Short mmCIF file of C-alpha atoms in Angstrom, two decimals:
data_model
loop_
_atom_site.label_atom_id
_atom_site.label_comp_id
_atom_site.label_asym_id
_atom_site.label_seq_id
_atom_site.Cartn_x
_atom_site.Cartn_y
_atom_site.Cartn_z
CA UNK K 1 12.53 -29.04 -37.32
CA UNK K 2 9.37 -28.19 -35.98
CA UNK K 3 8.31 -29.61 -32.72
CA UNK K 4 4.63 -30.14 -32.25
CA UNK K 5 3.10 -30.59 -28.85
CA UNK K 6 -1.16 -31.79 -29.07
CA UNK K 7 -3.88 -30.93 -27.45
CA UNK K 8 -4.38 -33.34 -25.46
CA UNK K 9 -0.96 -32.59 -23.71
CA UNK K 10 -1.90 -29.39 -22.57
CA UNK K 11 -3.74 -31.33 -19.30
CA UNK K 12 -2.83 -28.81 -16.31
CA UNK K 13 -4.36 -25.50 -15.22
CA UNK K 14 -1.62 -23.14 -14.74
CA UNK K 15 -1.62 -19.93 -13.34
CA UNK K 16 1.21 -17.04 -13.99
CA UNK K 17 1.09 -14.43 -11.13
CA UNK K 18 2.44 -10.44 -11.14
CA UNK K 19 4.04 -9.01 -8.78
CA UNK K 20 2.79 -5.37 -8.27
CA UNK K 21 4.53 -2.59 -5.89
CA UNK K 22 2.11 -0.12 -3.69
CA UNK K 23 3.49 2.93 -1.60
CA UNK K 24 3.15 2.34 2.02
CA UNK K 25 3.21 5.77 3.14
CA UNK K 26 6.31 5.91 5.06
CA UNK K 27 8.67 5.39 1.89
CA UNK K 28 8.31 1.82 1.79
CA UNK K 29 6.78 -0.16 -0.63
CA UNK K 30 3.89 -3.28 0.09
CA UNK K 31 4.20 -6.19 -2.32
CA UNK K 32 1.19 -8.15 -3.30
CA UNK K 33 0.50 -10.42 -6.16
CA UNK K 34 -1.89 -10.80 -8.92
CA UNK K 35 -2.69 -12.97 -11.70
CA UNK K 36 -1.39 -12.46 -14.79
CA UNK K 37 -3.07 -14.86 -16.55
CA UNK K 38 -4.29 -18.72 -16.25
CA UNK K 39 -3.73 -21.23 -19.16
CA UNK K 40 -3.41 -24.73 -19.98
CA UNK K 41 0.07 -26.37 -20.00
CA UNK K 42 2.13 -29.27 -20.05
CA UNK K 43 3.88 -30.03 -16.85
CA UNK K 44 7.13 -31.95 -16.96
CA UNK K 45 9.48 -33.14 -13.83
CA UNK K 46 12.91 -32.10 -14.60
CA UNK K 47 14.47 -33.07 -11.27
CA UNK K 48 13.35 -33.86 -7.49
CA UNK K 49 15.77 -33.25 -4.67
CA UNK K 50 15.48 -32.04 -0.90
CA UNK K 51 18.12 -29.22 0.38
CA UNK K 52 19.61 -28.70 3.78
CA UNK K 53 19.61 -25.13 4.71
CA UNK K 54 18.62 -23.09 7.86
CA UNK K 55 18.06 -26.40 9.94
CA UNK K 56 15.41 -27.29 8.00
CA UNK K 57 15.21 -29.46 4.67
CA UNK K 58 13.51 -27.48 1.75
CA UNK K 59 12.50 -29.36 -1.66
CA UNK K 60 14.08 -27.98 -4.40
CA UNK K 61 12.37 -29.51 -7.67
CA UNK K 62 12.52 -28.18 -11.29
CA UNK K 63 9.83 -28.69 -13.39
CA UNK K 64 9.51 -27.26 -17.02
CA UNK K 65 6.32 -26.05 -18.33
CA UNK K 66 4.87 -25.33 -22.32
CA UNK K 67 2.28 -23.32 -22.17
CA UNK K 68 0.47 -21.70 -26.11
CA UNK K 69 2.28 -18.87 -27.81
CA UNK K 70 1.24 -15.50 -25.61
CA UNK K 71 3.41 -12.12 -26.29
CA UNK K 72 3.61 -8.69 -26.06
CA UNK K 73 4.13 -5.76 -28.98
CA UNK K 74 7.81 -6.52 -28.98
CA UNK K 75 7.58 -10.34 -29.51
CA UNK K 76 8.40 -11.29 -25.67
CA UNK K 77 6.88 -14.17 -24.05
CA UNK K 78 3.79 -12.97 -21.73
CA UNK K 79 6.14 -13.67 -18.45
CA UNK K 80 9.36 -12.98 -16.93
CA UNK K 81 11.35 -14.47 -14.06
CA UNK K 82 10.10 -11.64 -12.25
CA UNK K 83 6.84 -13.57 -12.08
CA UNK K 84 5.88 -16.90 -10.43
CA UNK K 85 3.50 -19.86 -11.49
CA UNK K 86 1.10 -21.69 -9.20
CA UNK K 87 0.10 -24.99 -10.07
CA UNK K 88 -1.73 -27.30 -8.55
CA UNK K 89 -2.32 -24.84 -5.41
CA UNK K 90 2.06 -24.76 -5.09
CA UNK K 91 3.62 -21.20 -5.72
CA UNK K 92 6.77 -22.05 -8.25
CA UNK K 93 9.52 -19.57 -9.13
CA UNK K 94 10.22 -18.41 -12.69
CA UNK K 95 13.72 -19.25 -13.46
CA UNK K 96 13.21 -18.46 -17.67
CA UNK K 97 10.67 -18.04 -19.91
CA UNK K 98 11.84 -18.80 -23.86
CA UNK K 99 9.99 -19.47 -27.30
CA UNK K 100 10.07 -22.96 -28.03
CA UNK K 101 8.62 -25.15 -31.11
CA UNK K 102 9.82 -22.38 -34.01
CA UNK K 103 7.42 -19.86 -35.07
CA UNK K 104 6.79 -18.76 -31.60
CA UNK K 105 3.83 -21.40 -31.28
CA UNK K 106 5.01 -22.08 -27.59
CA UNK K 107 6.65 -20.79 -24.34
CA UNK K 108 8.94 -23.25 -22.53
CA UNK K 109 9.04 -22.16 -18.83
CA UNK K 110 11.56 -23.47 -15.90
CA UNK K 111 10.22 -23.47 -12.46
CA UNK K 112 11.69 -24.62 -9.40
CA UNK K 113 10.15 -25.11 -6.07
CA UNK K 114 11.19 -22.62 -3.21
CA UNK K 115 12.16 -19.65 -1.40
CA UNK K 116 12.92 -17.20 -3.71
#
């Protein structure tokens, strides 16, 4: 069965950010991000919740996102879990990235909200 998913459901701006490595000098490494790419997706609340960690409460919300078909030479989606999303100005982490709606018309991603 073929699941379809219109335009007018892709409604958000997403954007999928890299994670690249430079050499600091002194054997160390600096970490800074950069996008990847931006598309536009479907947004949908999986689950809300707060933690309690550190002495501090932290929100810790999954969200899963279907963004259009985008792969590399070996039929991969685009990102990874190594990556990280930012939508609506919030940085999410990349928990998976899988086809989804057969014929690798779509990329399902989970996101959750926090430190990663």
């Amino acid at each position: 069965m073929e699941r379809r998913l219109g335009r007018a459901a892709l409604d958000q701006r997403v954007t999928i950010e890299r994670v690249s490595r430079t050499p600091d000098g002194m054997g160390g490494f600096t970490e800074t991000w950069a996008t990847a790419g931006e598309c536009s997706a479907q947004v949908l609340p999986v689950r809300g919740a707060e933690k309690w960690g550190a002495m501090r409460v932290s929100p810790d919300n999954r969200m899963k996102v279907r963004v259009r078909w985008r792969g590399d030479a070996n039929g991969q989606p685009f990102c990874t879990s190594a990556d990280r999303l930012v939508w609506r100005g919030r940085t999410y982490n990349i928990e998976s990235a899988v086809p989804w709606g057969g014929r690798e018309r779509f990329i399902e991603i989970l996101i959750s909200e926090g430190v990663s």
